Coordinates of C-alpha atoms and ligand atoms in Angstrom, one line a residue:
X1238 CA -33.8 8.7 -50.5
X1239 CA -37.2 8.4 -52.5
X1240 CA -39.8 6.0 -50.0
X1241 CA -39.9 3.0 -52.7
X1242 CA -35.7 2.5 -51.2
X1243 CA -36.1 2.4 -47.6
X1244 CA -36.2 -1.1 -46.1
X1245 CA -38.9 -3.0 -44.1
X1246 CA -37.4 -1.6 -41.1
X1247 CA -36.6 1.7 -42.1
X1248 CA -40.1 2.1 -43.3
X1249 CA -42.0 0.7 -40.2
X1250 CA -40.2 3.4 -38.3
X1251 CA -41.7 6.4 -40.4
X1252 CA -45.1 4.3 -40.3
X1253 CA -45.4 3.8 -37.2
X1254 CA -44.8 7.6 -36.3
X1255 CA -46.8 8.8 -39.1
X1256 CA -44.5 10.6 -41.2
X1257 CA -45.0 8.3 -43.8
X1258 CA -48.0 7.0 -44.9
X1259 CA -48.9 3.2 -46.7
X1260 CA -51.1 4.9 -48.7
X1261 CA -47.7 7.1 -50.0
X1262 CA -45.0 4.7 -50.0
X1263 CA -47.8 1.8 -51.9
X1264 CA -48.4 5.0 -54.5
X1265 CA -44.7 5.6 -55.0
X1266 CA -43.9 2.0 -55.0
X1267 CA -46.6 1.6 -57.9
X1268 CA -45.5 4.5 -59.6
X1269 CA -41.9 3.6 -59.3
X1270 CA -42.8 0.1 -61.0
X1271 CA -45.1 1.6 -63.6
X1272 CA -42.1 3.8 -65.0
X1273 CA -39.5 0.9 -64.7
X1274 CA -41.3 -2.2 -65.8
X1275 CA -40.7 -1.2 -69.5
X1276 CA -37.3 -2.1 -69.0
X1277 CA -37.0 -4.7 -66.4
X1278 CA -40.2 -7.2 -66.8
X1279 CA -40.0 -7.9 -63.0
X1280 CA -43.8 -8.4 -62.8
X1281 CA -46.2 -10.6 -64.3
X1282 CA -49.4 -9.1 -62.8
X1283 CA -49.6 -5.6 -61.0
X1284 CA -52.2 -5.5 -58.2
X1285 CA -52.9 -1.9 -57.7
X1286 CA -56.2 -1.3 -56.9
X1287 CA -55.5 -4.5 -53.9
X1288 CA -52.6 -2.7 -52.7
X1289 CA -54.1 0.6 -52.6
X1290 CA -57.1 -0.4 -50.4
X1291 CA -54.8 -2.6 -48.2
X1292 CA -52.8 0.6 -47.8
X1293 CA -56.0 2.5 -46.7
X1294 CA -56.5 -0.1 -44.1
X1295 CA -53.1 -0.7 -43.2
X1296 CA -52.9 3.0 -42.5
X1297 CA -56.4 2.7 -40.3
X1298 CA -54.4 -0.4 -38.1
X1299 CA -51.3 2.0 -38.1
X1300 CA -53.3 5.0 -36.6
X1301 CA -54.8 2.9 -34.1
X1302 CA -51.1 1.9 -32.9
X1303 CA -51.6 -1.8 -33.9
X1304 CA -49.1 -1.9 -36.4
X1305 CA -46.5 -5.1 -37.1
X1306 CA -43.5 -4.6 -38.8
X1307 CA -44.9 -5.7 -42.6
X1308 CA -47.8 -3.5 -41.7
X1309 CA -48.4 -1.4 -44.9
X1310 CA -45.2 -2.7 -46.4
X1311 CA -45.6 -3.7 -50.1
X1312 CA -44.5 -6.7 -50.9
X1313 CA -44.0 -8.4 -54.6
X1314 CA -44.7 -12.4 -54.6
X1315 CA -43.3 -14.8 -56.9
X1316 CA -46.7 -16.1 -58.7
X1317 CA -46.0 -19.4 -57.8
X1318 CA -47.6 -18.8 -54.2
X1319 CA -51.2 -18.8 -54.8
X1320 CA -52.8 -15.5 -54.0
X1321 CA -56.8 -15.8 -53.5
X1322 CA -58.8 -13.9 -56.4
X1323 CA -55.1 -12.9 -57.7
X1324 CA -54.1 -14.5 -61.0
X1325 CA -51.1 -17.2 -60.0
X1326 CA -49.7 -18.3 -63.6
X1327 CA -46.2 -20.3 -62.7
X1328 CA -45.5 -18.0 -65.6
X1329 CA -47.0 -21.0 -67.6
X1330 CA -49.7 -21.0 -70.3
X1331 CA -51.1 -23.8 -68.7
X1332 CA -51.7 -21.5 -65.6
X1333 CA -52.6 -18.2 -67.7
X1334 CA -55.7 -17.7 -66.2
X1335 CA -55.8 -19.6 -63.2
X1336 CA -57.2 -17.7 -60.1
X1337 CA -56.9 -19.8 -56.7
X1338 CA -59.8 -19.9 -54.8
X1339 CA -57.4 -19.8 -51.6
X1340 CA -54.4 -18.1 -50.2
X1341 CA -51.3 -20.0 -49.5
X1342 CA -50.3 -20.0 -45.8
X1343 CA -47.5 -17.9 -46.0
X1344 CA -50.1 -15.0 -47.7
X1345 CA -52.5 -15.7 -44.8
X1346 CA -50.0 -15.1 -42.3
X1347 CA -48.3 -11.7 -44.7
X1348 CA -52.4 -10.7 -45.0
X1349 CA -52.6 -11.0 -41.0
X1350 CA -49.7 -8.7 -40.8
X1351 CA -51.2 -6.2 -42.6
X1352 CA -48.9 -6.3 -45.8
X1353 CA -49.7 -4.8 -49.2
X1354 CA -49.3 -6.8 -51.9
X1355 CA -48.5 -4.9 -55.0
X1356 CA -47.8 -7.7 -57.1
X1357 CA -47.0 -11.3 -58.9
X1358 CA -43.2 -12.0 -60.1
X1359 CA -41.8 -13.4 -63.3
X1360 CA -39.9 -16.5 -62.6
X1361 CA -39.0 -19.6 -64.5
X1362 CA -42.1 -21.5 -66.0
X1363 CA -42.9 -23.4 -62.7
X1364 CA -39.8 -22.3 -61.3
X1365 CA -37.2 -24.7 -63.4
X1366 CA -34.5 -23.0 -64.9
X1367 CA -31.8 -20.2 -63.5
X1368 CA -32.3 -17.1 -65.4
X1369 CA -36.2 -15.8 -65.9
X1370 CA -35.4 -16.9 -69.6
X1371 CA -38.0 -19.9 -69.2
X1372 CA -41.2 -17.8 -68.6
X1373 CA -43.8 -18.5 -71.0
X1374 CA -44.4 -14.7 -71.1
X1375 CA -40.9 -12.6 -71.5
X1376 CA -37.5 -12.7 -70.2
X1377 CA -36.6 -10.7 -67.1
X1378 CA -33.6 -8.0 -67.2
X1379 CA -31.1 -7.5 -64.3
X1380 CA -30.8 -3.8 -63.4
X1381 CA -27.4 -4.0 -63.1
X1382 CA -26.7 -4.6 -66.3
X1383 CA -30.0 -4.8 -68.6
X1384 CA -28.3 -7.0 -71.0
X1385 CA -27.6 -9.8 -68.4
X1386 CA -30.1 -12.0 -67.0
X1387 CA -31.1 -12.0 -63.1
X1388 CA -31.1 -15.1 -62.5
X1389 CA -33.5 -17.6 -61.2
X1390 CA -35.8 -19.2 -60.7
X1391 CA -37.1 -16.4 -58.8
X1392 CA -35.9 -13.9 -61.3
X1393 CA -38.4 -11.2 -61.0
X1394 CA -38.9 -11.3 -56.8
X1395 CA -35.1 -10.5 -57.1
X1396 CA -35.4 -7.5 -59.2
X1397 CA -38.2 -6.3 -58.1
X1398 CA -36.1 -5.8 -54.9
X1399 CA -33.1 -4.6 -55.9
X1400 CA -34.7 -2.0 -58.7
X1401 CA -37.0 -0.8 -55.4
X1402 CA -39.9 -1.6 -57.5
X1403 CA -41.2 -3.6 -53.7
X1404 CA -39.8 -3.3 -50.3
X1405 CA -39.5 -6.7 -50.2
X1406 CA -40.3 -10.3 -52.2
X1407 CA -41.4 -13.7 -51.4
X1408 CA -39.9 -16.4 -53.5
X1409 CA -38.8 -20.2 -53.7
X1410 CA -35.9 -22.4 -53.3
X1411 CA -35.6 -25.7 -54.8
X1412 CA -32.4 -26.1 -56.0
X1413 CA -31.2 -22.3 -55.5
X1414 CA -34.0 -20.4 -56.8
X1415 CA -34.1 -17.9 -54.2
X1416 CA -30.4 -17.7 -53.2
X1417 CA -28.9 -17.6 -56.8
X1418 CA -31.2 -14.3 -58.1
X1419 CA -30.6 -12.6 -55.0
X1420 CA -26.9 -12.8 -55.2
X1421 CA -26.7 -12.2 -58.9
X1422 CA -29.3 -8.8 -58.1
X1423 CA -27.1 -8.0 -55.0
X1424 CA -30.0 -8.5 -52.5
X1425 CA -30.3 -11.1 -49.6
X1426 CA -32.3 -14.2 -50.0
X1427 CA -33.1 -17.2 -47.6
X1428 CA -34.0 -20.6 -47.8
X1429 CA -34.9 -21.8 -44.9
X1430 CA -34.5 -25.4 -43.3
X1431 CA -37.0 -27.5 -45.2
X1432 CA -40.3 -27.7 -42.9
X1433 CA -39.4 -24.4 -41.7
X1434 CA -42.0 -22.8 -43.6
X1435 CA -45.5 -24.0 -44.8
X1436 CA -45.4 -25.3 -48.4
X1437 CA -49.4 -25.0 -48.6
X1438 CA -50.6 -23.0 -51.4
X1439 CA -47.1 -23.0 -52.9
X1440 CA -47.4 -24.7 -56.7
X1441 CA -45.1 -28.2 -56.1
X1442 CA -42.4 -28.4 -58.7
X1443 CA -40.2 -31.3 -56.0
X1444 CA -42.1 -31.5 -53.0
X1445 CA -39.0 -33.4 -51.1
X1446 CA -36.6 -30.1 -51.9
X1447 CA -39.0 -27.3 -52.2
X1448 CA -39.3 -24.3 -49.6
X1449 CA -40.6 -20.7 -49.9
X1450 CA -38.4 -17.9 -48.5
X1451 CA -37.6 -13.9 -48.2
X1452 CA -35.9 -11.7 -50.4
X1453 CA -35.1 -8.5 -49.0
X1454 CA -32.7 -5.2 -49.2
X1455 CA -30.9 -6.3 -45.8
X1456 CA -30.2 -9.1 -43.2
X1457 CA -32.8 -7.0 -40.3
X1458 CA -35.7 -7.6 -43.1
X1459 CA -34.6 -10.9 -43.8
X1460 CA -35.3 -11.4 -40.1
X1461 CA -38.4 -9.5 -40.2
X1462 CA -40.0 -11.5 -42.7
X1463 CA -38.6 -15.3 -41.8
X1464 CA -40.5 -14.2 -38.0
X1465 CA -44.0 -13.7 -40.2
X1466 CA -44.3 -16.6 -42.8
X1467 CA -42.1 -19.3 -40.4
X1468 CA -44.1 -21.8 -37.7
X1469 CA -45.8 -25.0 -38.2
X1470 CA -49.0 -25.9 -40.5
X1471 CA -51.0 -28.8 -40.2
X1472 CA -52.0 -28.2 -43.5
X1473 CA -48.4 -28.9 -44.9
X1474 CA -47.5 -32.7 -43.5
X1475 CA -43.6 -31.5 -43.6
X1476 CA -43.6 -28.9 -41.5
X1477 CA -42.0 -29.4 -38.7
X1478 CA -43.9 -28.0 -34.9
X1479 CA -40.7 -26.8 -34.0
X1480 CA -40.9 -23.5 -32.1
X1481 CA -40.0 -20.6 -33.8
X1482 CA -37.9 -18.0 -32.0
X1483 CA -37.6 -14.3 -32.9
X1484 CA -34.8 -14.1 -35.3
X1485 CA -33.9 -10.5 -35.2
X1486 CA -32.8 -11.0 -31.5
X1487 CA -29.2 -13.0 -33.4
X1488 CA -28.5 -9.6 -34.9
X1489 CA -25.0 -9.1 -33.0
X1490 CA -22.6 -7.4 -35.3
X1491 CA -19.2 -9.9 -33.1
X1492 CA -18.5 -13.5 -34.5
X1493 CA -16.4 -14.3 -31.5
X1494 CA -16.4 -18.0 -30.7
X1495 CA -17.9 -19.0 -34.1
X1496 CA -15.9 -21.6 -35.9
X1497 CA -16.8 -21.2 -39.7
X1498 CA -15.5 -24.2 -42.1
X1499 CA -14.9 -23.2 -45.7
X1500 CA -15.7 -26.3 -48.4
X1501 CA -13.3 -26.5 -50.8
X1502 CA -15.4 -28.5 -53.3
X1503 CA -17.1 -25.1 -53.4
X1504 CA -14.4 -23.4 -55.2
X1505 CA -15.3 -25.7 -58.5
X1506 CA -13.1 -25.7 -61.8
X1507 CA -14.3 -22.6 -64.2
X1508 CA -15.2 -20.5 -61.3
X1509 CA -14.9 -16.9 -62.4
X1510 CA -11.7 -15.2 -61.0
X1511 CA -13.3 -12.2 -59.7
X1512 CA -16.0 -14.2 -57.9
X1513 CA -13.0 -16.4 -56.0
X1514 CA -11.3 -13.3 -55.1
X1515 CA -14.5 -11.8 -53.6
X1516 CA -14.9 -14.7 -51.9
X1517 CA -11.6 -14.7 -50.1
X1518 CA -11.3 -11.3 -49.0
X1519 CA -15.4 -11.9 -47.3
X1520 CA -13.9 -15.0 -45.5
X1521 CA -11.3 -12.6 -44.2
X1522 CA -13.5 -9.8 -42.9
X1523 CA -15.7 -12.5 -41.0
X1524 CA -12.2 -13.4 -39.7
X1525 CA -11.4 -9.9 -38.9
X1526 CA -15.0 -9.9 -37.2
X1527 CA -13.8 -12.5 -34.6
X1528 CA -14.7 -16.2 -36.5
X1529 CA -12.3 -18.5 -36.6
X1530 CA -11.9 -19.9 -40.0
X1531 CA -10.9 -23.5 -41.2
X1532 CA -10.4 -22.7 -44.8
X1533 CA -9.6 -26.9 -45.1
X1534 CA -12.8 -28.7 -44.9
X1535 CA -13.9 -31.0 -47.6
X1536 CA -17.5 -32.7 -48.3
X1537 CA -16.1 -35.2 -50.9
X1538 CA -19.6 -36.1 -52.2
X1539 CA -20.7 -32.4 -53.4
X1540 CA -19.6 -33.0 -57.2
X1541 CA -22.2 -35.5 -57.2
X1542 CA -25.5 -33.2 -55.8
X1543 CA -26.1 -31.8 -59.1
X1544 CA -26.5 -35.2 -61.2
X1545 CA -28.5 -36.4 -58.1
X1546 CA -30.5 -32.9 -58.1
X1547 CA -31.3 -33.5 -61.6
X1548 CA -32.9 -37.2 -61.2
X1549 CA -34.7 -36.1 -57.9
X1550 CA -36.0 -32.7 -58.6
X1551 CA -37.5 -33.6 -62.4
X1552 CA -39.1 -37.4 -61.2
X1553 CA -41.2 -35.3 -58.6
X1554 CA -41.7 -33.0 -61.3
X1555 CA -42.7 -35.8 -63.1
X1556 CA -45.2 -36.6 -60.5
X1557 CA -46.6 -33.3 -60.0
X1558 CA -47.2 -32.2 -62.9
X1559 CA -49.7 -35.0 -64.0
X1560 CA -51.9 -32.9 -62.5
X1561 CA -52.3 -30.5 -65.7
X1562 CA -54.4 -32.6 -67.8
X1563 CA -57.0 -30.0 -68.9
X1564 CA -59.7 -31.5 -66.9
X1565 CA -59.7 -29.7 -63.4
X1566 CA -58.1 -26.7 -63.8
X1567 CA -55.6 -24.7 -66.2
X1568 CA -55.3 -24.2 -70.2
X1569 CA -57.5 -27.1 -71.8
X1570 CA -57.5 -28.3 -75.3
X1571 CA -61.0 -28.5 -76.0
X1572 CA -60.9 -28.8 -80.7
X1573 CA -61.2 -32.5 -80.5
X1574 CA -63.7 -35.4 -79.5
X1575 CA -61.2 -37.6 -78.0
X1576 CA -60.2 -37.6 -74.4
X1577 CA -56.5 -38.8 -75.2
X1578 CA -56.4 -35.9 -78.1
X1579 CA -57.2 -33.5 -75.5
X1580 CA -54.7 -34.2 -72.4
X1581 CA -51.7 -34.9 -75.2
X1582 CA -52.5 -31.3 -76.7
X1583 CA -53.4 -29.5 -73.7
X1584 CA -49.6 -30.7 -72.6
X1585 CA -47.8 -30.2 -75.9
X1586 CA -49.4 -26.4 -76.1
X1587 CA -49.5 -25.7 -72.3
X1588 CA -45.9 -26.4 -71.2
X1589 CA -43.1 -24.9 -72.1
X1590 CA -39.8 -27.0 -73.3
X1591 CA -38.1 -26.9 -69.9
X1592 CA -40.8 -28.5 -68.7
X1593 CA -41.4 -30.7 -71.0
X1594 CA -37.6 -31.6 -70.7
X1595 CA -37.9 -32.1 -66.9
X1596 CA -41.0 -34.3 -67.4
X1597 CA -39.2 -36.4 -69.4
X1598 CA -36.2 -37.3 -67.7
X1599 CA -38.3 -37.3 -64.7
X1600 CA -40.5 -40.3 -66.2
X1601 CA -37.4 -42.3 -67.9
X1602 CA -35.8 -41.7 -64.2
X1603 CA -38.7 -43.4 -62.5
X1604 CA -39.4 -45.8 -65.0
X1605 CA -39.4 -49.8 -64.1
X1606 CA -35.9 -51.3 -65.1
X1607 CA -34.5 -48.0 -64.6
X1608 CA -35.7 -46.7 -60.9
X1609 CA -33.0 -48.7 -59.0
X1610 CA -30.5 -47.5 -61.3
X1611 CA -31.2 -43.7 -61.5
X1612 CA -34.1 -43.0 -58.6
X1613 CA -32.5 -45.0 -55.7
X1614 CA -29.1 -44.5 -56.3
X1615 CA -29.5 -40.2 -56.3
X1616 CA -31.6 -40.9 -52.8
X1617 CA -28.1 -42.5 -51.7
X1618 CA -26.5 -39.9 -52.7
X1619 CA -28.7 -37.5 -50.8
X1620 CA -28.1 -39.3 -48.0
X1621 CA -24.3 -39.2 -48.1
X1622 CA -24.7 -35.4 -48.6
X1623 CA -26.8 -34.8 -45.7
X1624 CA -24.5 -37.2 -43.3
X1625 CA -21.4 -34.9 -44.5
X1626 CA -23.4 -31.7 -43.6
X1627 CA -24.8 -33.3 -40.2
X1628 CA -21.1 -34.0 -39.8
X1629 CA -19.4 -30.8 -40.3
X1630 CA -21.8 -29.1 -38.2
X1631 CA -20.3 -30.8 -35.5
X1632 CA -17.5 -29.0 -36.1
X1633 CA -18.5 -25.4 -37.7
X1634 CA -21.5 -23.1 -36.8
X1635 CA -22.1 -21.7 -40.7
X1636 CA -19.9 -22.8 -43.5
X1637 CA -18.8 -20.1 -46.1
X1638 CA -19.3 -20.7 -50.1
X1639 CA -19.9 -18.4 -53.2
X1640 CA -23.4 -18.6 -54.1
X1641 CA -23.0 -19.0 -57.8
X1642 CA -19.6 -19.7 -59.7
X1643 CA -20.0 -16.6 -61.9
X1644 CA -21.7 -13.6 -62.2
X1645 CA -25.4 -13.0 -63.8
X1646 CA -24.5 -13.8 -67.7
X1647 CA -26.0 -12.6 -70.9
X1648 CA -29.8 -13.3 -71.8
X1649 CA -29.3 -15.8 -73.9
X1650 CA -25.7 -17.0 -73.2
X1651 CA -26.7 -20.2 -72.0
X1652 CA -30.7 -21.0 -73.2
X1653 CA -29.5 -23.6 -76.3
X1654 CA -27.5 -25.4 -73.7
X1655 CA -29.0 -26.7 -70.7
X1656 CA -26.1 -28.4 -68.8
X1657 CA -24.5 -24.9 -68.9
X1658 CA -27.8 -23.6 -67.3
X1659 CA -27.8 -26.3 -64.5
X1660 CA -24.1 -25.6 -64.1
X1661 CA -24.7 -22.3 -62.5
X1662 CA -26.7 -23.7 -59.0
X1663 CA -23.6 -26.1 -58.3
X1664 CA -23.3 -24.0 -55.2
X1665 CA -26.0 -24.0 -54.2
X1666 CA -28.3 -27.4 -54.7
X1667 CA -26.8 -29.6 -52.5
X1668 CA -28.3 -27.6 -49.5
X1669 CA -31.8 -28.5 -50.9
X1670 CA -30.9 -31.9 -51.2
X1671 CA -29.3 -31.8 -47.6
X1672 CA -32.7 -29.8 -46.2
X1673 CA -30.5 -27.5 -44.7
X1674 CA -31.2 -23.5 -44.4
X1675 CA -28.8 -21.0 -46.3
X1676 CA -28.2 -17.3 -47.1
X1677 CA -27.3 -15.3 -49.7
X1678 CA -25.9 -11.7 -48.9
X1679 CA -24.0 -9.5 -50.9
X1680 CA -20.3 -9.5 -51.3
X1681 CA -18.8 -7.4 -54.0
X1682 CA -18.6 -6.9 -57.6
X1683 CA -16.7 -7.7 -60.2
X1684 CA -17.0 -5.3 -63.2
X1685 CA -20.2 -3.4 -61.7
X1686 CA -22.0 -6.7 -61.7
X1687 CA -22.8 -8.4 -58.2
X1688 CA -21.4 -11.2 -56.3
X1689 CA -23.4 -13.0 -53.4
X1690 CA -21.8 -15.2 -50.3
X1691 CA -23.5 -18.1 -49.3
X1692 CA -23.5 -19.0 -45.3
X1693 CA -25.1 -22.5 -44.7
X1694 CA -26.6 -23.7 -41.3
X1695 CA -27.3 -26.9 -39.6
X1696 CA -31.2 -28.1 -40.0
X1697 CA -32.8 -24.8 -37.6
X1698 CA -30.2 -23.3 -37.4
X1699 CA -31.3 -20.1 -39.2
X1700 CA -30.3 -18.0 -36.7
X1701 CA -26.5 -18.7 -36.8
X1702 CA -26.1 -17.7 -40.5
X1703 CA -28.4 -14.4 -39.7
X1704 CA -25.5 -13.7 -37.2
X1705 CA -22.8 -14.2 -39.4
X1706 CA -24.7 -12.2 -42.5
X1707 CA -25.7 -9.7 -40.2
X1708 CA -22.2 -9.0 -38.8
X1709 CA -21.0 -9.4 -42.2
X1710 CA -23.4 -6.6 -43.5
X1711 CA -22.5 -4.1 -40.5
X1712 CA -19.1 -4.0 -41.7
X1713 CA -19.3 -4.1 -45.3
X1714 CA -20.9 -1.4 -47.6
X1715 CA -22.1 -3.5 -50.7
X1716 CA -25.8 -4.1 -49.8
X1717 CA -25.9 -0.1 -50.0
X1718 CA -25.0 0.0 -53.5
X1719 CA -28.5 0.5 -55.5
X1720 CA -28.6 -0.3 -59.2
X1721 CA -28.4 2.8 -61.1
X1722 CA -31.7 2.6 -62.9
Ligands
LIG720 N1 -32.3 -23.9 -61.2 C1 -32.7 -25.1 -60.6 C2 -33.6 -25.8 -61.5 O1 -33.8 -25.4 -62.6 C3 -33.4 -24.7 -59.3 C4 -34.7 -24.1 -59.5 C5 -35.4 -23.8 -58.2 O2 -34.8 -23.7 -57.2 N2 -36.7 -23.7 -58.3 O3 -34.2 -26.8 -61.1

């Protein structure tokens, strides 16, 4: 096994007994990236000369015995995070040469561990879309199957992970964003209960849905990193002060006396065959791992999360995104006298046609005549959605769904039509809308191209669906199966 491979834990143990330096595995990390970035497009921005002297240091801590777990890791983060004196673009040309001033809270907390940050991801432009294919800069490739995309919005945290590029990514969930790459790029990916972790310093595409969460090679790192970025910041008004506990003590590889429900609304119309199948013969492991398994439980108003999704998410898009007017910060139009000129063209050249699209039906949504009829009635909806989650987790510990209907599709395949794009998170936005945390492991293949399983918890609850991916994991081989690149 070449050092860029190994996982967060695996990695810490050669650390910490010095076989392995972070001055090493950051060089073969960044040497590993430099020969595959050709071909995969993970990374927007490549911080080298950072990582290497965070490696010199992190190897100083190390020698001294002071190590954490992340210590001298490298880590890729999805350049939606802002990074202090790092570029953070939202792969937007509004945000091309925007440098924050300040770290985000999560990079605080990753810079306290020691980490090594070796880079900035590709991802949707500010993070709306499924595939990568929205960057303003260049289309992401998955490395099982260059061709196909890896989905998104967290595109390139996914693949940097699963091509071994990084040890481990940062990315975000609003609608699926973390979740859906990692199980289209066979990694595992978390987003955790919203207020779970600090949204300060993270860009705000819906403020109500948005979270920032792991992607890593295994369930153990998943744990790892959750127990760095989670706690409570007064500096993010919806975080919540609960205390957080240390999730890799819920590593047990026994589901006995779980009960795990299975949604059927889950199992939509055009699901892929091969992903259904996958699906089933999981369920059954986890049953053969001690769970006991209702495979009957409905939550009648999931077909209508993604219509609600897409009047909620785009009118705080709407909102937020007033921001970019050319004035404070960002691409500015400057080649006129006018002030109206200048914040219609610095719009019209520095967003892409996503967002643009998102902007509109976010300000037709919220519009007066029209709020009660689109706005209010999709908070309804949420609310319905979050009382049927609060209601089966009377009942279940985790419930069980695919994470995506299909598997990753062709670059391409589904930019000219956009309801086709949004299609492909019906899995997994109604657990943003519901606030609730979820998981995304890997659970197969069909045709040499992953498949993820998505376990869903009650509001904190992260550490019941680490148990169940965890045990999961133990018995299954898939999350061993590297890309052949
Ligand atoms: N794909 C969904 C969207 O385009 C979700 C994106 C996300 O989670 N950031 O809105």
């Amino acid at each position: 096994m070449i050092p860029p491979q190994l996982t967060i834990h695996e990695a810490h143990r050669l650390l910490k007994a010095r076989k392995l330096s972070s001055v090493e595995l950051t060089k073969a990390c960044l040497e590993r990236t430099k020969e595959l970035e050709p071909k995969l497009k993970a990374l927007v921005t490549v911080t080298g000369e950072l990582a290497s002297s965070q490696a010199e240091k992190a190897d100083q801590r190390l020698a001294g015995g002071k190590g954490h777990p992340l210590t001298g890791v490298p880590v890729v983060i999805k350049d939606v995070i802002c990074t202090k004196g790092v570029p953070t673009t939202c792969s937007s040309r509004m945000l091309e040469n925007f440098i924050p001033p300040y770290d985000a809270t999560v990079m605080e907390k990753l810079n306290a561990c020691g980490a090594v940050i070796m880079g900035k991801a590709n991802m949707d432009e500010f993070a709306m879309g499924s595939s990568t294919e929205h960057s303003a800069f260049f289309p992401t490739h998955n490395p099982w199957d260059l061709s196909r995309v890896p989905g998104g919005s967290s595109g390139g945290s996914a693949v940097a992970v699963a091509a071994d590029e990084g040890i481990y990514a940062l990315g975000s969930d609003t609608g699926g964003s973390i979740r859906q790459p990692a199980g289209f790029c066979s990694v595992v990916g978390m987003k955790p209960t919203y207020g779970r972790v600090s949204r300060y310093g993270l860009v705000a595409f819906a403020s109500s849905l948005d979270q920032i969460g792991p992607l890593t090679k295994d369930v153990t790192d998943c744990a790892i990193v959750l127990n760095a970025i989670a706690g409570y910041d007064n500096r993010d008004s919806t975080s919540v002060p609960e205390p957080t506990p240390d999730y890799t003590r819920c590593l047990t590889s026994d589901l006995k006396g779980l009960t795990l429900g299975v949604p059927r609304e889950y199992f939509v119309e055009g699901m892929q065959a091969g992903v259904k199948t996958a699906l089933q013969a999981a369920i059954k492991k986890l049953e053969e791992l001690g769970a006991k398994i209702d495979w009957e439980v409905s939550l009648p108003s999931t077909p209508y999360a993604l219509a609600a999704y897409y009047i909620i998410a785009p009118s705080e898009a709407s909102a937020n995104l007033a921001r970019y007017d050319g004035v404070k910060y960002g691409f500015s139009y400057t080649d006129t006298d006018s002030m109206w000129e200048a914040m219609e063209k610095t719009r019209q050249f520095g967003f892409g046609d996503e967002v643009k699209r998102r902007i509109m039906l976010g300000t037709y949504a919220l519009s007066a005549g029209y709020y009660d009829a689109y706005y209010l009635k999709a908070q309804k909806v949420r609310t319905l959605i979050r009382r049927e989650f609060d209601q089966a987790f009377t009942k279940y510990d985790a419930l069980i769904t695919p994470t995506s209907p299909t598997v990753p599709f062709k670059i391409g395949e589904k930019l000219d039509d956009p309801l086709q794009m949004y299609l492909s998170d019906v899995c997994t936005l109604p657990i943003n809308i519901a606030g609730v945390p979820a998981i995304s492991i890997p659970a197969g293949f069909d045709d040499g191209l992953p498949i993820g399983m998505q376990v869903i918890g009650k509001p904190f609850g992260e550490e019941a669906i680490l148990k169940v991916a965890y045990a999961y994991e133990q018995a299954t081989e898939w999350h061993k199966q590297r890309a052949g690149i």
